[in-house]
Amino acid sequence: MPSLVDLDPPGLRDELSAAGFPPSHATHILRRFYARQGTLDTWPEQIGPRIARWLREQEPAPATKLHTRHESADGTVKLLLSLNDGKSIETVLMPAHRPGRAAGCVSSQVGCAMGCTFCASTRNGLDRNLRPGEIVEQFLHLQREAAAMDRRLTSLVFMGMGEPMHNLDNVIAAIHRIADPAMGGLGWRQITVSTVGIVPGIDALADADLNVHLALSLHAADDETRSRIVPVNNRYPVADVMAAARRFADRTHRIPTIEYCLLAGVNDSPLHARRLAELMAGFRAHVNLIPYNTIAGADYRAPEERATMQFLQCLRDANIIVHVRETRGDPINAACGQLRNLNSLELHAPVLVPSPGIPGEG
Ligand code: SAH
């Protein structure tokens, strides 16, 4: 039998029937499984000890194992997870300002093929897509981490490694497990899918009717600048991705987020800000400015504080809702764009100091 993270209610119903158990328990079992952060420890009486034992016997070993856990002073926790084929991915938990809450950031691929010049995740190219279960397990790791700090995971963003639109079927399958009301992990609206701007993917996500949020990594409002830092702009230029974001907003009634990584001397001038303001005119979306987080081997600099403030003010003057994203997790390379896959886990060992894992984790 597949792992519970790979089953939806109909799938589990089939498995239960085949094993001679009442299929009607399926939804209840899955809801319970997610409510208990993916553990099979305690089961309510009505499910019965026989099913519980059977489930425990059937459940295969997890698809992800906690390899290293790193915590930065601001409370951000980065988990390096090893996959069954020896690859590794990173997933990040950020405590929210509101007490009792935390936000999670998951990867959708091992590596990334997009080649954005300022992002570490793309350095070794794309290795492979993550399977739905590998994405769901990241969510469960984050839930457990959140619980360990007395917080609840209340939002999940696909802003880790990879381009979610290039693995959209598996991302959607994972979102169904994480946010399907029948299973009750998170709500649809607590999930954000971030894309570099793959137009057919944005439309497909709208078609999927999931009610999730969209974030678009724009980074420049003109094609010349954008093509220089986001190579996929040659395929899907600014006008096309913005049109897709507008279609998404019209169809889903969700307000998209436009992400803009500020790179000193590249896209942070007042002229760039004015171009962005013009592009955003009449479009109900939020702009998120992300001052560049340093990555090894790239020749960029974070903008001066003054440039960031000027950029912000220019957009505010044009009545655009805009925020500057606070950098989290920088000392442990867990900030935006710093996540990367490592060909060998050993490579990582001297850099990251293992700290006590979560109870129950190996
Ligand atoms: N491929 C998707 C998901 C990754 S999200 C996408 O492009 O949206 C990661 C976000 O962090 C993106 O907005 C990305 O452009 C941004 N980012 C990448 N490298 C960064 C860096 N060095 N500093 C700040 N933000 C960065």
Short mmCIF file of C-alpha atoms and ligand atoms in Angstrom, two decimals:
data_model
loop_
_atom_site.label_atom_id
_atom_site.label_comp_id
_atom_site.label_asym_id
_atom_site.label_seq_id
_atom_site.Cartn_x
_atom_site.Cartn_y
_atom_site.Cartn_z
CA MET A 1 0.00 0.00 0.00
CA PRO A 2 1.24 3.54 -0.67
CA SER A 3 1.99 5.74 2.30
CA LEU A 4 -0.93 7.69 3.78
CA VAL A 5 0.75 10.87 2.47
CA ASP A 6 0.16 9.48 -1.01
CA LEU A 7 -3.50 8.65 -0.55
CA ASP A 8 -6.64 10.71 -0.80
CA PRO A 9 -9.96 9.55 0.65
CA PRO A 10 -11.06 7.54 -2.43
CA GLY A 11 -7.62 5.92 -2.67
CA LEU A 12 -7.66 4.90 0.97
CA ARG A 13 -11.24 3.65 0.64
CA ASP A 14 -10.06 1.23 -2.05
CA GLU A 15 -7.19 0.03 0.10
CA LEU A 16 -9.46 -0.50 3.10
CA SER A 17 -12.00 -2.44 1.04
CA ALA A 18 -9.32 -4.61 -0.50
CA ALA A 19 -8.09 -5.47 3.00
CA GLY A 20 -11.60 -6.26 4.21
CA PHE A 21 -12.14 -3.14 6.33
CA PRO A 22 -15.07 -0.72 6.12
CA PRO A 23 -14.09 1.91 3.53
CA SER A 24 -16.16 4.53 5.34
CA HIS A 25 -13.27 5.07 7.79
CA ALA A 26 -11.01 6.53 5.11
CA THR A 27 -11.72 10.23 5.58
CA HIS A 28 -11.63 9.95 9.34
CA ILE A 29 -8.29 8.16 9.24
CA LEU A 30 -6.72 10.76 6.97
CA ARG A 31 -8.07 13.66 9.00
CA ARG A 32 -6.67 12.07 12.12
CA PHE A 33 -3.33 11.40 10.46
CA TYR A 34 -2.93 15.05 9.45
CA ALA A 35 -4.26 16.39 12.75
CA ARG A 36 -1.50 14.39 14.47
CA GLN A 37 1.25 15.68 12.18
CA GLY A 38 1.49 12.47 10.30
CA THR A 39 1.86 10.08 13.18
CA LEU A 40 0.08 6.77 13.52
CA ASP A 41 0.42 6.59 17.28
CA THR A 42 -2.97 7.09 18.80
CA TRP A 43 -6.21 6.13 17.16
CA PRO A 44 -9.73 6.66 18.31
CA GLU A 45 -11.72 3.72 19.51
CA GLN A 46 -14.23 3.80 16.69
CA ILE A 47 -11.55 3.00 14.12
CA GLY A 48 -10.65 -0.08 16.06
CA PRO A 49 -7.35 -1.65 17.03
CA ARG A 50 -7.34 -4.03 14.05
CA ILE A 51 -7.38 -1.27 11.46
CA ALA A 52 -4.86 0.71 13.47
CA ARG A 53 -2.49 -2.23 13.58
CA TRP A 54 -2.99 -2.92 9.89
CA LEU A 55 -2.27 0.73 9.03
CA ARG A 56 0.90 0.71 11.07
CA GLU A 57 2.06 -2.49 9.40
CA GLN A 58 1.29 -1.14 5.95
CA GLU A 59 2.85 2.28 6.33
CA PRO A 60 6.14 2.30 4.41
CA ALA A 61 9.22 4.10 5.67
CA PRO A 62 8.96 7.89 5.17
CA ALA A 63 10.13 9.30 1.84
CA THR A 64 12.09 12.04 3.63
CA LYS A 65 14.37 11.85 6.62
CA LEU A 66 15.53 14.73 8.73
CA HIS A 67 19.24 14.97 8.06
CA THR A 68 20.15 18.27 9.66
CA ARG A 69 18.24 20.89 11.54
CA HIS A 70 19.54 24.40 11.83
CA GLU A 71 18.06 27.24 13.80
CA SER A 72 18.97 30.90 13.42
CA ALA A 73 18.79 33.56 16.11
CA ASP A 74 15.53 34.94 14.71
CA GLY A 75 13.89 31.55 15.26
CA THR A 76 13.90 30.47 11.62
CA VAL A 77 14.49 26.75 11.34
CA LYS A 78 15.95 25.18 8.24
CA LEU A 79 15.61 21.45 7.73
CA LEU A 80 17.81 19.54 5.36
CA LEU A 81 15.83 16.46 4.39
CA SER A 82 17.33 13.46 2.68
CA LEU A 83 15.26 11.59 0.13
CA ASN A 84 15.31 7.86 -0.47
CA ASP A 85 17.50 8.19 -3.56
CA GLY A 86 20.17 10.09 -1.64
CA LYS A 87 19.17 13.54 -2.90
CA SER A 88 18.43 16.32 -0.49
CA ILE A 89 16.06 19.24 -0.21
CA GLU A 90 15.56 22.11 2.17
CA THR A 91 12.44 23.27 3.89
CA VAL A 92 12.08 26.26 6.20
CA LEU A 93 9.89 27.26 9.14
CA MET A 94 9.55 30.93 10.07
CA PRO A 95 7.89 31.94 13.32
CA ALA A 96 5.31 34.63 12.59
CA HIS A 97 5.14 37.93 14.44
CA ARG A 98 1.76 36.88 15.72
CA PRO A 99 2.23 34.63 18.68
CA GLY A 100 1.35 31.01 18.22
CA ARG A 101 1.77 31.02 14.46
CA ALA A 102 4.39 30.06 11.97
CA ALA A 103 4.83 30.02 8.21
CA GLY A 104 6.41 27.21 6.25
CA CYS A 105 8.29 27.24 2.97
CA VAL A 106 8.50 24.04 0.92
CA SER A 107 10.49 22.92 -2.11
CA SER A 108 8.82 21.54 -5.21
CA GLN A 109 11.88 20.21 -7.07
CA VAL A 110 15.40 19.01 -6.33
CA GLY A 111 17.30 21.90 -7.86
CA CYS A 112 15.77 24.20 -10.45
CA ALA A 113 16.13 24.70 -14.19
CA MET A 114 15.18 28.37 -14.30
CA GLY A 115 18.64 29.85 -14.04
CA CYS A 116 17.73 33.13 -12.31
CA THR A 117 21.11 34.74 -11.90
CA PHE A 118 20.67 35.82 -8.28
CA CYS A 119 19.21 32.57 -6.87
CA ALA A 120 21.20 29.72 -5.33
CA SER A 121 18.57 27.04 -5.95
CA THR A 122 19.35 26.94 -9.64
CA ARG A 123 23.13 26.64 -9.33
CA ASN A 124 23.32 22.91 -10.02
CA GLY A 125 20.42 22.91 -12.47
CA LEU A 126 17.40 20.68 -12.12
CA ASP A 127 17.84 17.25 -10.67
CA ARG A 128 14.29 15.93 -10.46
CA ASN A 129 10.72 16.71 -9.55
CA LEU A 130 9.50 15.95 -6.05
CA ARG A 131 6.70 13.45 -5.70
CA PRO A 132 3.50 14.50 -3.94
CA GLY A 133 4.40 12.47 -0.85
CA GLU A 134 7.79 14.19 -0.62
CA ILE A 135 6.06 17.56 -0.62
CA VAL A 136 3.43 16.48 1.90
CA GLU A 137 6.14 15.13 4.20
CA GLN A 138 7.86 18.54 4.18
CA PHE A 139 4.59 19.97 5.41
CA LEU A 140 4.43 17.35 8.17
CA HIS A 141 8.02 18.06 9.24
CA LEU A 142 7.12 21.75 9.44
CA GLN A 143 3.98 21.04 11.43
CA ARG A 144 6.01 19.05 13.94
CA GLU A 145 8.64 21.79 14.15
CA ALA A 146 5.93 24.37 14.71
CA ALA A 147 4.32 22.27 17.43
CA ALA A 148 7.70 21.92 19.14
CA MET A 149 7.86 25.71 19.44
CA ASP A 150 4.24 25.92 20.58
CA ARG A 151 3.08 27.37 17.32
CA ARG A 152 0.67 26.32 14.65
CA LEU A 153 1.63 26.23 11.01
CA THR A 154 -0.85 28.68 9.51
CA SER A 155 0.60 29.33 6.09
CA LEU A 156 2.59 27.43 3.54
CA VAL A 157 4.41 28.92 0.58
CA PHE A 158 5.94 27.08 -2.36
CA MET A 159 8.98 29.33 -2.28
CA GLY A 160 11.64 26.79 -1.54
CA MET A 161 13.77 25.17 -4.16
CA GLY A 162 12.32 24.61 -7.62
CA GLU A 163 9.72 25.99 -9.98
CA PRO A 164 6.30 24.69 -8.87
CA MET A 165 4.75 25.24 -12.30
CA HIS A 166 7.20 22.75 -13.78
CA ASN A 167 5.96 20.11 -11.38
CA LEU A 168 2.40 21.31 -11.21
CA ASP A 169 0.58 17.97 -11.17
CA ASN A 170 2.53 16.82 -8.14
CA VAL A 171 2.23 20.24 -6.48
CA ILE A 172 -1.53 20.17 -6.97
CA ALA A 173 -1.75 16.59 -5.70
CA ALA A 174 0.20 17.63 -2.60
CA ILE A 175 -1.98 20.70 -2.06
CA HIS A 176 -5.03 18.45 -2.21
CA ARG A 177 -3.67 16.37 0.63
CA ILE A 178 -2.50 19.35 2.65
CA ALA A 179 -5.57 21.52 2.23
CA ASP A 180 -8.47 19.27 1.30
CA PRO A 181 -11.20 20.04 3.86
CA ALA A 182 -11.85 16.30 4.04
CA MET A 183 -8.40 15.91 5.54
CA GLY A 184 -8.14 19.18 7.34
CA GLY A 185 -4.45 20.11 7.41
CA LEU A 186 -4.54 23.74 6.25
CA GLY A 187 -7.03 25.86 4.33
CA TRP A 188 -6.59 26.56 0.62
CA ARG A 189 -6.18 30.23 1.33
CA GLN A 190 -3.27 29.55 3.62
CA ILE A 191 -1.25 28.26 0.68
CA THR A 192 0.72 30.32 -1.83
CA VAL A 193 2.27 29.02 -5.03
CA SER A 194 5.14 31.16 -6.25
CA THR A 195 6.24 31.11 -9.88
CA VAL A 196 8.98 32.67 -11.95
CA GLY A 197 6.20 33.35 -14.47
CA ILE A 198 5.37 30.22 -16.44
CA VAL A 199 2.25 31.43 -18.23
CA PRO A 200 0.59 28.06 -19.00
CA GLY A 201 1.26 27.02 -15.40
CA ILE A 202 -0.47 30.12 -14.01
CA ASP A 203 -3.50 29.38 -16.18
CA ALA A 204 -3.45 25.71 -15.21
CA LEU A 205 -3.34 26.64 -11.52
CA ALA A 206 -6.38 28.87 -12.03
CA ASP A 207 -8.10 26.00 -13.88
CA ALA A 208 -7.41 23.70 -10.96
CA ASP A 209 -9.80 25.86 -8.95
CA LEU A 210 -7.91 25.39 -5.74
CA ASN A 211 -8.45 28.77 -4.18
CA VAL A 212 -4.76 29.14 -3.39
CA HIS A 213 -2.76 32.36 -3.64
CA LEU A 214 -0.39 33.19 -6.45
CA ALA A 215 2.95 34.92 -6.11
CA LEU A 216 4.73 36.08 -9.23
CA SER A 217 8.49 36.59 -9.17
CA LEU A 218 8.70 39.61 -11.44
CA HIS A 219 11.91 41.38 -10.37
CA ALA A 220 11.76 43.94 -13.20
CA ALA A 221 8.97 45.69 -15.06
CA ASP A 222 10.79 45.97 -18.38
CA ASP A 223 11.89 43.10 -20.59
CA GLU A 224 15.45 44.26 -21.00
CA THR A 225 16.20 44.25 -17.28
CA ARG A 226 14.13 41.17 -16.55
CA SER A 227 15.68 39.03 -19.29
CA ARG A 228 19.09 39.77 -17.83
CA ILE A 229 18.24 38.30 -14.41
CA VAL A 230 15.35 35.94 -15.17
CA PRO A 231 16.24 34.06 -18.38
CA VAL A 232 12.76 32.57 -18.77
CA ASN A 233 11.59 36.11 -19.57
CA ASN A 234 12.74 35.43 -23.13
CA ARG A 235 9.99 32.85 -23.34
CA TYR A 236 7.33 34.61 -21.25
CA PRO A 237 7.92 38.36 -21.35
CA VAL A 238 6.64 40.84 -18.79
CA ALA A 239 3.40 41.71 -20.61
CA ASP A 240 2.46 38.03 -20.92
CA VAL A 241 3.15 37.11 -17.31
CA MET A 242 1.31 40.16 -16.05
CA ALA A 243 -1.66 39.31 -18.26
CA ALA A 244 -1.61 35.78 -16.82
CA ALA A 245 -1.50 37.16 -13.26
CA ARG A 246 -4.48 39.39 -14.06
CA ARG A 247 -6.40 36.43 -15.48
CA PHE A 248 -5.59 34.48 -12.34
CA ALA A 249 -6.86 37.32 -10.17
CA ASP A 250 -10.05 37.74 -12.22
CA ARG A 251 -10.85 34.07 -12.11
CA THR A 252 -9.95 33.25 -8.53
CA HIS A 253 -10.67 36.59 -6.84
CA ARG A 254 -7.40 36.14 -5.01
CA ILE A 255 -5.06 39.11 -4.88
CA PRO A 256 -1.69 38.07 -6.32
CA THR A 257 1.63 39.05 -4.82
CA ILE A 258 4.28 40.48 -7.11
CA GLU A 259 7.73 39.65 -5.80
CA TYR A 260 10.58 41.96 -6.58
CA CYS A 261 14.10 41.13 -5.44
CA LEU A 262 16.04 44.39 -5.23
CA LEU A 263 19.54 44.15 -6.68
CA ALA A 264 21.72 47.23 -6.25
CA GLY A 265 22.45 48.96 -9.53
CA VAL A 266 20.43 46.41 -11.51
CA ASN A 267 16.73 46.94 -10.85
CA ASP A 268 16.52 49.30 -7.86
CA SER A 269 16.62 52.77 -9.48
CA PRO A 270 13.79 55.31 -9.29
CA LEU A 271 13.22 54.66 -13.00
CA HIS A 272 12.71 50.96 -12.33
CA ALA A 273 10.28 51.85 -9.56
CA ARG A 274 8.30 54.13 -11.86
CA ARG A 275 8.14 51.42 -14.52
CA LEU A 276 6.81 48.99 -11.94
CA ALA A 277 4.25 51.53 -10.76
CA GLU A 278 3.07 52.02 -14.33
CA LEU A 279 2.87 48.29 -14.93
CA MET A 280 0.79 47.85 -11.78
CA ALA A 281 -1.65 50.63 -12.57
CA GLY A 282 -5.21 49.41 -12.21
CA PHE A 283 -4.11 45.97 -11.05
CA ARG A 284 -5.11 44.90 -7.57
CA ALA A 285 -2.00 43.10 -6.43
CA HIS A 286 0.47 43.48 -3.59
CA VAL A 287 4.12 44.16 -4.20
CA ASN A 288 6.65 42.44 -1.99
CA LEU A 289 10.13 43.96 -2.14
CA ILE A 290 12.86 41.52 -1.17
CA PRO A 291 16.28 43.09 -0.67
CA TYR A 292 18.81 40.72 -2.19
CA ASN A 293 20.10 38.00 0.12
CA THR A 294 23.73 37.27 -0.56
CA ILE A 295 24.50 33.99 -2.24
CA ALA A 296 27.94 32.53 -2.86
CA GLY A 297 29.41 33.08 -6.28
CA ALA A 298 27.03 35.82 -7.43
CA ASP A 299 28.20 39.33 -8.02
CA TYR A 300 25.16 41.18 -6.70
CA ARG A 301 24.78 43.53 -3.80
CA ALA A 302 21.80 44.30 -1.62
CA PRO A 303 20.43 47.80 -2.24
CA GLU A 304 21.25 50.69 0.04
CA GLU A 305 18.57 51.24 2.65
CA ARG A 306 17.89 54.61 1.05
CA ALA A 307 17.31 53.07 -2.39
CA THR A 308 14.90 50.55 -0.90
CA MET A 309 12.97 53.32 0.86
CA GLN A 310 12.85 55.43 -2.29
CA PHE A 311 11.61 52.50 -4.32
CA LEU A 312 8.97 51.80 -1.69
CA GLN A 313 7.86 55.42 -1.58
CA CYS A 314 7.56 55.65 -5.35
CA LEU A 315 5.14 52.73 -5.36
CA ARG A 316 3.22 54.10 -2.36
CA ASP A 317 2.86 57.43 -4.14
CA ALA A 318 1.19 55.52 -6.95
CA ASN A 319 -1.22 53.97 -4.41
CA ILE A 320 0.25 50.53 -4.73
CA ILE A 321 0.16 48.27 -1.72
CA VAL A 322 3.76 47.39 -1.08
CA HIS A 323 5.83 45.86 1.69
CA VAL A 324 9.49 45.23 2.20
CA ARG A 325 10.07 41.64 3.18
CA GLU A 326 12.11 41.31 6.25
CA THR A 327 15.05 38.98 5.78
CA ARG A 328 14.71 35.88 7.88
CA GLY A 329 17.11 33.06 8.48
CA ASP A 330 20.04 34.68 6.71
CA PRO A 331 22.82 33.38 9.00
CA ILE A 332 21.81 29.82 8.18
CA ASN A 333 21.29 30.47 4.46
CA ALA A 334 17.58 29.86 4.80
CA ALA A 335 16.47 33.17 3.31
CA CYS A 336 14.83 33.61 -0.09
CA GLY A 337 17.01 32.33 -2.86
CA GLN A 338 19.59 30.79 -0.58
CA LEU A 339 18.17 27.29 -0.60
CA ARG A 340 20.11 24.84 -2.63
CA ASN A 341 20.45 21.17 -3.18
CA LEU A 342 23.70 19.51 -2.42
CA ASN A 343 25.03 16.69 -4.49
CA SER A 344 26.33 15.04 -1.42
CA LEU A 345 24.89 15.36 2.04
CA GLU A 346 28.38 14.91 3.47
CA LEU A 347 29.33 18.12 1.76
CA HIS A 348 26.96 19.85 4.09
CA ALA A 349 28.11 18.30 7.32
CA PRO A 350 31.03 20.59 8.10
CA VAL A 351 28.89 23.68 7.54
CA LEU A 352 25.78 22.76 9.44
CA VAL A 353 26.03 21.63 13.00
CA PRO A 354 23.38 19.04 13.78
CA SER A 355 21.24 20.03 16.71
CA PRO A 356 18.90 17.81 18.67
CA GLY A 357 16.19 16.60 16.33
CA ILE A 358 12.50 16.59 16.90
CA PRO A 359 11.31 13.80 19.16
CA GLY A 360 10.62 10.75 17.09
CA GLU A 361 12.91 11.79 14.26
CA GLY A 362 16.02 9.85 13.46
N1 SAH B 1 10.66 29.34 -8.70
C1 SAH B 1 9.64 30.00 -7.92
C2 SAH B 1 9.73 29.62 -6.47
C3 SAH B 1 10.96 30.11 -5.73
S1 SAH B 1 10.44 31.37 -4.71
C4 SAH B 1 9.73 31.49 -8.14
O1 SAH B 1 10.63 31.94 -8.82
O2 SAH B 1 8.85 32.21 -7.68
C5 SAH B 1 11.85 32.12 -4.17
C6 SAH B 1 11.68 33.62 -4.20
O3 SAH B 1 12.89 34.23 -3.73
C7 SAH B 1 11.49 34.11 -5.60
O4 SAH B 1 10.73 35.26 -5.64
C8 SAH B 1 12.92 34.40 -5.97
O5 SAH B 1 13.01 35.19 -7.10
C9 SAH B 1 13.43 35.05 -4.72
N2 SAH B 1 14.88 35.03 -4.64
C10 SAH B 1 15.72 34.19 -5.28
N3 SAH B 1 17.00 34.45 -4.97
C11 SAH B 1 16.98 35.49 -4.12
C12 SAH B 1 18.00 36.20 -3.41
N4 SAH B 1 19.29 35.89 -3.55
N5 SAH B 1 17.62 37.20 -2.61
C13 SAH B 1 16.31 37.50 -2.45
N6 SAH B 1 15.31 36.85 -3.05
C14 SAH B 1 15.63 35.86 -3.89
#
